[in-house]
């Protein structure tokens, strides 16, 4: 592996530390947020295996007394073939980037929606603004959302996965986003004002509702940007079980907040959908490299970019996935009060 320090392009004052293997070839350059996370490191593995990708910039923030570059090395990101560390200061996009994957997002289910948007979406839109300014150089953007922007029950997959903005009769998503992040309205005030319109599911799952606002804000603000929204369900460790156990996100996080053993009713069969992390990572990379397109109007005159569901197929039920991912999970029939 060649390790070299190079200067950031002239429009920045930061330093990029590049870790490129000698067999890296010229191709697309990806800017990946959330590289240190549960899904991020598998995304890097996918990029390593894709010959059309030559470099992956990994912005890593300072945390708990460690610098971003120290964390880049300590988390093993420098061991991948094509990675390059870049500071998060200013969220400045290097001028050789051709594709962007926005994967960073704190999984906080119960924080107020306005706080979640400030901590996650503000930085995303700063990056997307630079993508617009870069013009045709940006060939694709993949934005990671969640399958649970769709209310679980009654589950009905809409045409093209297009879920209308729930407050579209009152306010645009972009205007609502601005009101929330600029403290013109609080989450509590919003929830009280639209208590009959915002479902109880979205009122309780602030993470999912923040993603719903984020999706529509991006559709509205960046209609010409080639972009794809990727919606994973609950992300399980790798199929071989080697990677992912002991993580504090994805399926392991779900296990922390769920009951153990999981108590499930027959009518809830459609709620629990798990997918292996390597399959999610593959969909996320393809979101930028294959699926990204400009937005189009639907029959209700709402803008939507392509939306990709990253969920397990209908012929793979959650039970075998649970058994593969977490051997201690048991299924109960509460009517009979016995294990199935």
Tab-separated table of C-alpha atoms in Angstrom:
chain	number	residue	atom	x	y	z
A	1	UNK	CA	0.000	0.000	0.000
A	2	UNK	CA	1.214	3.478	-0.849
A	3	UNK	CA	0.624	6.118	1.797
A	4	UNK	CA	1.028	9.692	0.677
A	5	UNK	CA	-0.052	13.103	1.884
A	6	UNK	CA	-1.545	15.335	-0.755
A	7	UNK	CA	-2.969	18.808	-0.620
A	8	UNK	CA	-6.673	19.454	-0.925
A	9	UNK	CA	-7.788	21.141	-4.162
A	10	UNK	CA	-7.197	24.930	-4.256
A	11	UNK	CA	-10.694	25.830	-3.028
A	12	UNK	CA	-10.036	24.311	0.429
A	13	UNK	CA	-7.575	24.796	3.254
A	14	UNK	CA	-7.756	21.296	4.652
A	15	UNK	CA	-5.381	18.389	4.253
A	16	UNK	CA	-6.322	15.064	2.743
A	17	UNK	CA	-4.428	11.974	3.787
A	18	UNK	CA	-4.636	9.433	1.017
A	19	UNK	CA	-4.266	5.681	1.516
A	20	UNK	CA	-4.282	4.156	-1.953
A	21	UNK	CA	-3.091	0.730	-2.956
A	22	UNK	CA	-0.817	0.589	-5.981
A	23	UNK	CA	-3.440	-1.281	-8.024
A	24	UNK	CA	-5.982	1.569	-7.745
A	25	UNK	CA	-6.970	2.715	-11.218
A	26	UNK	CA	-8.494	5.856	-12.626
A	27	UNK	CA	-12.265	5.893	-12.261
A	28	UNK	CA	-15.076	7.420	-10.260
A	29	UNK	CA	-14.264	9.164	-6.983
A	30	UNK	CA	-16.800	8.787	-4.173
A	31	UNK	CA	-17.385	11.010	-1.152
A	32	UNK	CA	-18.820	8.741	1.573
A	33	UNK	CA	-20.236	9.988	4.862
A	34	UNK	CA	-20.697	7.575	7.757
A	35	UNK	CA	-17.720	5.416	6.779
A	36	UNK	CA	-16.935	4.455	10.399
A	37	UNK	CA	-20.452	3.119	10.988
A	38	UNK	CA	-22.004	-0.330	10.802
A	39	UNK	CA	-22.981	-0.079	7.129
A	40	UNK	CA	-20.132	2.267	6.125
A	41	UNK	CA	-17.340	-0.263	6.350
A	42	UNK	CA	-19.239	-2.747	4.188
A	43	UNK	CA	-19.865	0.036	1.660
A	44	UNK	CA	-16.078	0.490	1.521
A	45	UNK	CA	-15.681	-3.234	0.870
A	46	UNK	CA	-18.156	-2.954	-2.019
A	47	UNK	CA	-16.193	-0.001	-3.415
A	48	UNK	CA	-12.952	-1.980	-3.141
A	49	UNK	CA	-14.513	-4.690	-5.298
A	50	UNK	CA	-15.874	-2.280	-7.909
A	51	UNK	CA	-13.249	-1.646	-10.634
A	52	UNK	CA	-15.090	1.487	-11.793
A	53	UNK	CA	-14.323	3.219	-8.465
A	54	UNK	CA	-10.779	4.473	-7.904
A	55	UNK	CA	-11.000	6.444	-4.661
A	56	UNK	CA	-13.310	6.924	-1.681
A	57	UNK	CA	-13.043	10.046	0.452
A	58	UNK	CA	-14.031	9.376	4.068
A	59	UNK	CA	-14.830	12.480	6.128
A	60	UNK	CA	-14.363	11.508	9.785
A	61	UNK	CA	-15.096	13.899	12.648
A	62	UNK	CA	-13.164	14.389	15.857
A	63	UNK	CA	-14.741	12.460	18.707
A	64	UNK	CA	-14.004	11.699	22.360
A	65	UNK	CA	-10.540	13.268	22.301
A	66	UNK	CA	-9.456	11.555	19.078
A	67	UNK	CA	-8.920	13.463	15.866
A	68	UNK	CA	-10.750	12.472	12.728
A	69	UNK	CA	-7.553	11.126	11.180
A	70	UNK	CA	-6.761	9.089	14.291
A	71	UNK	CA	-10.241	7.565	14.149
A	72	UNK	CA	-9.839	6.939	10.416
A	73	UNK	CA	-6.808	4.780	11.218
A	74	UNK	CA	-8.009	3.203	14.481
A	75	UNK	CA	-11.312	2.034	12.959
A	76	UNK	CA	-9.444	0.301	10.138
A	77	UNK	CA	-10.574	2.557	7.297
A	78	UNK	CA	-6.989	3.019	6.154
A	79	UNK	CA	-6.786	-0.734	5.492
A	80	UNK	CA	-9.182	-0.532	2.549
A	81	UNK	CA	-7.664	-0.226	-0.918
A	82	UNK	CA	-9.070	3.090	-2.044
A	83	UNK	CA	-9.735	5.234	1.016
A	84	UNK	CA	-8.629	8.808	1.623
A	85	UNK	CA	-9.246	10.694	4.856
A	86	UNK	CA	-10.661	14.208	4.672
A	87	UNK	CA	-11.632	16.460	7.634
A	88	UNK	CA	-15.303	17.242	8.204
A	89	UNK	CA	-14.633	20.954	8.832
A	90	UNK	CA	-16.961	22.877	6.550
A	91	UNK	CA	-18.079	19.657	4.820
A	92	UNK	CA	-16.027	20.728	1.797
A	93	UNK	CA	-16.322	18.484	-1.231
A	94	UNK	CA	-12.954	17.765	-2.939
A	95	UNK	CA	-13.026	18.907	-6.554
A	96	UNK	CA	-12.320	15.482	-8.071
A	97	UNK	CA	-15.432	13.855	-6.579
A	98	UNK	CA	-17.831	12.365	-9.154
A	99	UNK	CA	-20.284	10.535	-6.856
A	100	UNK	CA	-21.591	11.041	-3.328
A	101	UNK	CA	-23.020	8.585	-0.793
A	102	UNK	CA	-24.772	10.220	2.176
A	103	UNK	CA	-24.853	7.435	4.725
A	104	UNK	CA	-24.222	9.276	8.029
A	105	UNK	CA	-27.281	9.627	10.278
A	106	UNK	CA	-27.589	9.134	14.036
A	107	UNK	CA	-30.119	6.465	14.935
A	108	UNK	CA	-32.072	8.252	17.651
A	109	UNK	CA	-35.691	7.143	17.707
A	110	UNK	CA	-37.025	9.437	20.396
A	111	UNK	CA	-35.089	12.699	20.049
A	112	UNK	CA	-37.278	15.604	18.873
A	113	UNK	CA	-37.482	15.832	15.090
A	114	UNK	CA	-36.038	19.361	15.005
A	115	UNK	CA	-32.940	18.160	16.892
A	116	UNK	CA	-32.491	15.201	14.551
A	117	UNK	CA	-32.701	17.446	11.483
A	118	UNK	CA	-30.153	19.910	12.904
A	119	UNK	CA	-27.697	17.148	13.796
A	120	UNK	CA	-27.962	15.244	10.520
A	121	UNK	CA	-29.683	16.941	7.604
A	122	UNK	CA	-28.059	20.384	7.765
A	123	UNK	CA	-24.668	18.888	6.849
A	124	UNK	CA	-26.251	16.733	4.123
A	125	UNK	CA	-27.750	19.767	2.409
A	126	UNK	CA	-24.409	21.613	2.592
A	127	UNK	CA	-22.879	18.752	0.625
A	128	UNK	CA	-25.759	18.631	-1.862
A	129	UNK	CA	-25.455	22.372	-2.464
A	130	UNK	CA	-21.846	21.743	-3.529
A	131	UNK	CA	-22.988	18.896	-5.770
A	132	UNK	CA	-25.274	21.325	-7.599
A	133	UNK	CA	-22.438	23.862	-7.908
A	134	UNK	CA	-20.172	21.136	-9.358
A	135	UNK	CA	-22.552	20.673	-12.292
A	136	UNK	CA	-22.246	17.610	-14.552
A	137	UNK	CA	-19.115	16.376	-12.751
A	138	UNK	CA	-21.449	14.809	-10.148
A	139	UNK	CA	-22.823	11.726	-11.876
A	140	UNK	CA	-24.789	10.197	-9.010
A	141	UNK	CA	-25.809	10.703	-5.385
A	142	UNK	CA	-27.102	7.968	-3.070
A	143	UNK	CA	-29.030	9.099	0.030
A	144	UNK	CA	-29.665	6.502	2.731
A	145	UNK	CA	-33.110	6.685	4.312
A	146	UNK	CA	-35.158	3.958	6.015
A	147	UNK	CA	-37.898	1.560	4.919
A	148	UNK	CA	-39.839	2.672	7.994
A	149	UNK	CA	-40.778	6.040	6.561
A	150	UNK	CA	-43.620	3.815	5.345
A	151	UNK	CA	-45.983	3.110	8.211
A	152	UNK	CA	-45.888	-0.629	8.991
A	153	UNK	CA	-49.635	-1.206	9.235
A	154	UNK	CA	-51.513	-1.336	7.029
A	155	UNK	CA	-48.481	-1.913	4.805
A	156	UNK	CA	-49.021	-1.009	1.178
A	157	UNK	CA	-46.041	-0.424	-1.070
A	158	UNK	CA	-46.866	2.560	-3.212
A	159	UNK	CA	-46.105	2.846	-6.899
A	160	UNK	CA	-42.397	3.615	-7.256
A	161	UNK	CA	-42.154	3.695	-3.428
A	162	UNK	CA	-43.507	7.239	-3.618
A	163	UNK	CA	-44.943	8.185	-0.232
A	164	UNK	CA	-46.648	11.618	-0.406
A	165	UNK	CA	-45.468	14.231	2.071
A	166	UNK	CA	-47.919	13.967	4.963
A	167	UNK	CA	-48.310	17.745	5.397
A	168	UNK	CA	-48.410	18.603	1.701
A	169	UNK	CA	-51.845	20.261	2.060
A	170	UNK	CA	-50.427	22.742	4.572
A	171	UNK	CA	-46.718	23.313	3.933
A	172	UNK	CA	-43.868	22.065	1.735
A	173	UNK	CA	-41.249	19.779	3.239
A	174	UNK	CA	-38.504	22.300	2.482
A	175	UNK	CA	-40.355	25.119	4.251
A	176	UNK	CA	-41.107	22.868	7.210
A	177	UNK	CA	-37.447	21.872	7.387
A	178	UNK	CA	-36.414	25.547	7.481
A	179	UNK	CA	-38.948	26.307	10.208
A	180	UNK	CA	-37.706	23.432	12.361
A	181	UNK	CA	-33.947	23.959	12.012
A	182	UNK	CA	-34.245	27.732	12.454
A	183	UNK	CA	-36.417	27.399	15.579
A	184	UNK	CA	-39.439	29.085	14.056
A	185	UNK	CA	-41.467	26.117	15.261
A	186	UNK	CA	-40.640	23.302	17.675
A	187	UNK	CA	-41.420	19.625	17.254
A	188	UNK	CA	-43.886	19.770	20.132
A	189	UNK	CA	-45.713	22.715	18.557
A	190	UNK	CA	-45.809	20.968	15.195
A	191	UNK	CA	-47.093	17.742	16.669
A	192	UNK	CA	-49.821	19.571	18.559
A	193	UNK	CA	-50.887	21.633	15.534
A	194	UNK	CA	-51.100	18.657	13.173
A	195	UNK	CA	-52.024	15.915	15.630
A	196	UNK	CA	-54.837	14.730	13.362
A	197	UNK	CA	-52.617	14.652	10.256
A	198	UNK	CA	-49.317	13.244	11.520
A	199	UNK	CA	-49.949	9.598	12.361
A	200	UNK	CA	-49.302	8.230	15.827
A	201	UNK	CA	-46.559	6.079	14.280
A	202	UNK	CA	-44.688	9.119	12.958
A	203	UNK	CA	-45.314	11.031	16.176
A	204	UNK	CA	-43.665	8.243	18.146
A	205	UNK	CA	-40.897	7.293	15.685
A	206	UNK	CA	-39.152	10.650	15.338
A	207	UNK	CA	-36.260	9.031	13.460
A	208	UNK	CA	-38.564	7.775	10.706
A	209	UNK	CA	-40.470	11.068	10.476
A	210	UNK	CA	-37.224	13.057	10.242
A	211	UNK	CA	-36.209	10.828	7.324
A	212	UNK	CA	-39.598	11.475	5.704
A	213	UNK	CA	-38.999	15.245	5.922
A	214	UNK	CA	-35.413	14.792	4.726
A	215	UNK	CA	-36.454	12.786	1.660
A	216	UNK	CA	-39.018	15.333	0.495
A	217	UNK	CA	-36.775	18.298	1.227
A	218	UNK	CA	-34.140	16.770	-1.051
A	219	UNK	CA	-36.690	15.964	-3.776
A	220	UNK	CA	-37.944	19.564	-3.708
A	221	UNK	CA	-34.604	21.365	-3.461
A	222	UNK	CA	-32.481	19.346	-5.872
A	223	UNK	CA	-34.785	18.180	-8.698
A	224	UNK	CA	-32.071	18.281	-11.386
A	225	UNK	CA	-29.453	16.431	-9.334
A	226	UNK	CA	-29.009	12.747	-10.341
A	227	UNK	CA	-29.963	11.135	-7.054
A	228	UNK	CA	-31.454	7.972	-5.597
A	229	UNK	CA	-32.980	7.415	-2.157
A	230	UNK	CA	-32.189	3.971	-0.712
A	231	UNK	CA	-34.448	2.661	2.059
A	232	UNK	CA	-33.021	-0.236	4.107
A	233	UNK	CA	-35.145	-2.136	6.588
A	234	UNK	CA	-33.570	-3.469	9.812
A	235	UNK	CA	-29.941	-4.196	8.942
A	236	UNK	CA	-28.604	-7.528	10.175
A	237	UNK	CA	-24.946	-8.655	10.466
A	238	UNK	CA	-23.313	-10.286	7.463
A	239	UNK	CA	-24.779	-13.507	6.145
A	240	UNK	CA	-21.759	-15.473	7.394
A	241	UNK	CA	-22.064	-13.879	10.855
A	242	UNK	CA	-18.445	-12.689	10.805
A	243	UNK	CA	-19.177	-8.962	10.850
A	244	UNK	CA	-21.710	-6.916	12.774
A	245	UNK	CA	-22.268	-8.538	16.153
A	246	UNK	CA	-21.573	-6.225	19.069
A	247	UNK	CA	-22.262	-3.100	16.988
A	248	UNK	CA	-24.430	-0.320	18.393
A	249	UNK	CA	-26.552	0.176	15.296
A	250	UNK	CA	-28.642	-1.792	12.822
A	251	UNK	CA	-30.055	-5.085	14.071
A	252	UNK	CA	-27.942	-5.202	17.261
A	253	UNK	CA	-29.384	-1.812	18.230
A	254	UNK	CA	-32.854	-3.095	17.435
A	255	UNK	CA	-32.252	-5.996	19.807
A	256	UNK	CA	-31.313	-3.572	22.580
A	257	UNK	CA	-34.557	-1.627	22.349
A	258	UNK	CA	-36.819	-4.575	21.539
A	259	UNK	CA	-38.030	-7.188	23.971
A	260	UNK	CA	-35.943	-10.288	24.341
A	261	UNK	CA	-37.285	-12.702	23.315
A	262	UNK	CA	-39.273	-10.805	20.692
A	263	UNK	CA	-43.010	-11.151	21.175
A	264	UNK	CA	-44.813	-11.085	17.860
A	265	UNK	CA	-48.408	-11.296	16.729
A	266	UNK	CA	-49.504	-12.853	13.420
A	267	UNK	CA	-50.895	-9.511	12.215
A	268	UNK	CA	-47.426	-7.987	12.612
A	269	UNK	CA	-45.675	-10.385	10.251
A	270	UNK	CA	-45.059	-7.577	7.754
A	271	UNK	CA	-43.504	-5.202	10.267
A	272	UNK	CA	-40.252	-6.981	10.946
A	273	UNK	CA	-38.085	-7.121	7.847
A	274	UNK	CA	-34.370	-7.805	8.124
A	275	UNK	CA	-31.715	-7.621	5.439
A	276	UNK	CA	-28.056	-8.595	5.547
A	277	UNK	CA	-25.706	-5.642	5.677
A	278	UNK	CA	-23.747	-6.627	2.566
A	279	UNK	CA	-26.944	-6.525	0.511
A	280	UNK	CA	-27.774	-3.074	1.863
A	281	UNK	CA	-24.271	-1.819	1.052
A	282	UNK	CA	-24.598	-3.129	-2.497
A	283	UNK	CA	-27.888	-1.276	-2.983
A	284	UNK	CA	-26.436	1.931	-1.542
A	285	UNK	CA	-23.438	1.896	-3.893
A	286	UNK	CA	-25.676	1.134	-6.863
A	287	UNK	CA	-27.873	4.035	-5.791
A	288	UNK	CA	-25.050	6.332	-6.899
A	289	UNK	CA	-23.545	4.283	-9.726
A	290	UNK	CA	-26.699	2.928	-11.430
A	291	UNK	CA	-30.033	4.171	-10.098
A	292	UNK	CA	-29.509	7.928	-9.624
A	293	UNK	CA	-31.603	10.173	-11.874
A	294	UNK	CA	-33.168	13.625	-11.822
A	295	UNK	CA	-36.531	13.992	-10.100
A	296	UNK	CA	-39.860	13.720	-11.919
A	297	UNK	CA	-43.397	14.788	-11.066
A	298	UNK	CA	-45.976	12.234	-9.986
A	299	UNK	CA	-49.712	12.398	-10.624
A	300	UNK	CA	-50.145	14.679	-7.597
A	301	UNK	CA	-47.514	17.115	-8.874
A	302	UNK	CA	-44.976	16.085	-6.216
A	303	UNK	CA	-41.300	15.718	-7.126
A	304	UNK	CA	-39.582	12.369	-6.568
A	305	UNK	CA	-36.149	11.009	-7.401
A	306	UNK	CA	-35.847	7.213	-7.839
A	307	UNK	CA	-36.429	5.359	-4.559
A	308	UNK	CA	-34.891	1.937	-3.993
A	309	UNK	CA	-36.236	-0.408	-1.292
A	310	UNK	CA	-33.412	-2.375	0.319
A	311	UNK	CA	-35.416	-5.091	2.035
A	312	UNK	CA	-35.397	-8.873	2.089
A	313	UNK	CA	-37.367	-10.516	-0.699
A	314	UNK	CA	-40.869	-11.828	-0.126
A	315	UNK	CA	-39.707	-15.436	-0.132
A	316	UNK	CA	-37.297	-14.829	2.759
A	317	UNK	CA	-39.219	-14.434	5.994
A	318	UNK	CA	-37.915	-12.680	9.071
A	319	UNK	CA	-37.768	-15.894	11.135
A	320	UNK	CA	-34.825	-17.580	9.313
A	321	UNK	CA	-33.076	-14.217	9.168
A	322	UNK	CA	-33.513	-13.860	12.911
A	323	UNK	CA	-32.186	-17.355	13.485
A	324	UNK	CA	-29.136	-16.622	11.368
A	325	UNK	CA	-28.507	-13.228	12.949
A	326	UNK	CA	-29.364	-13.817	16.595
A	327	UNK	CA	-29.751	-17.339	17.830
A	328	UNK	CA	-31.436	-16.332	21.092
A	329	UNK	CA	-34.526	-14.856	19.458
A	330	UNK	CA	-37.679	-16.881	20.017
A	331	UNK	CA	-41.126	-16.476	18.556
A	332	UNK	CA	-44.202	-16.717	20.752
A	333	UNK	CA	-47.898	-17.041	20.026
A	334	UNK	CA	-49.343	-14.831	22.745
A	335	UNK	CA	-52.819	-16.289	22.235
A	336	UNK	CA	-51.589	-19.730	23.218
A	337	UNK	CA	-48.819	-18.382	25.496
A	338	UNK	CA	-46.356	-20.867	24.131
A	339	UNK	CA	-43.223	-20.892	22.000
A	340	UNK	CA	-43.677	-21.789	18.359
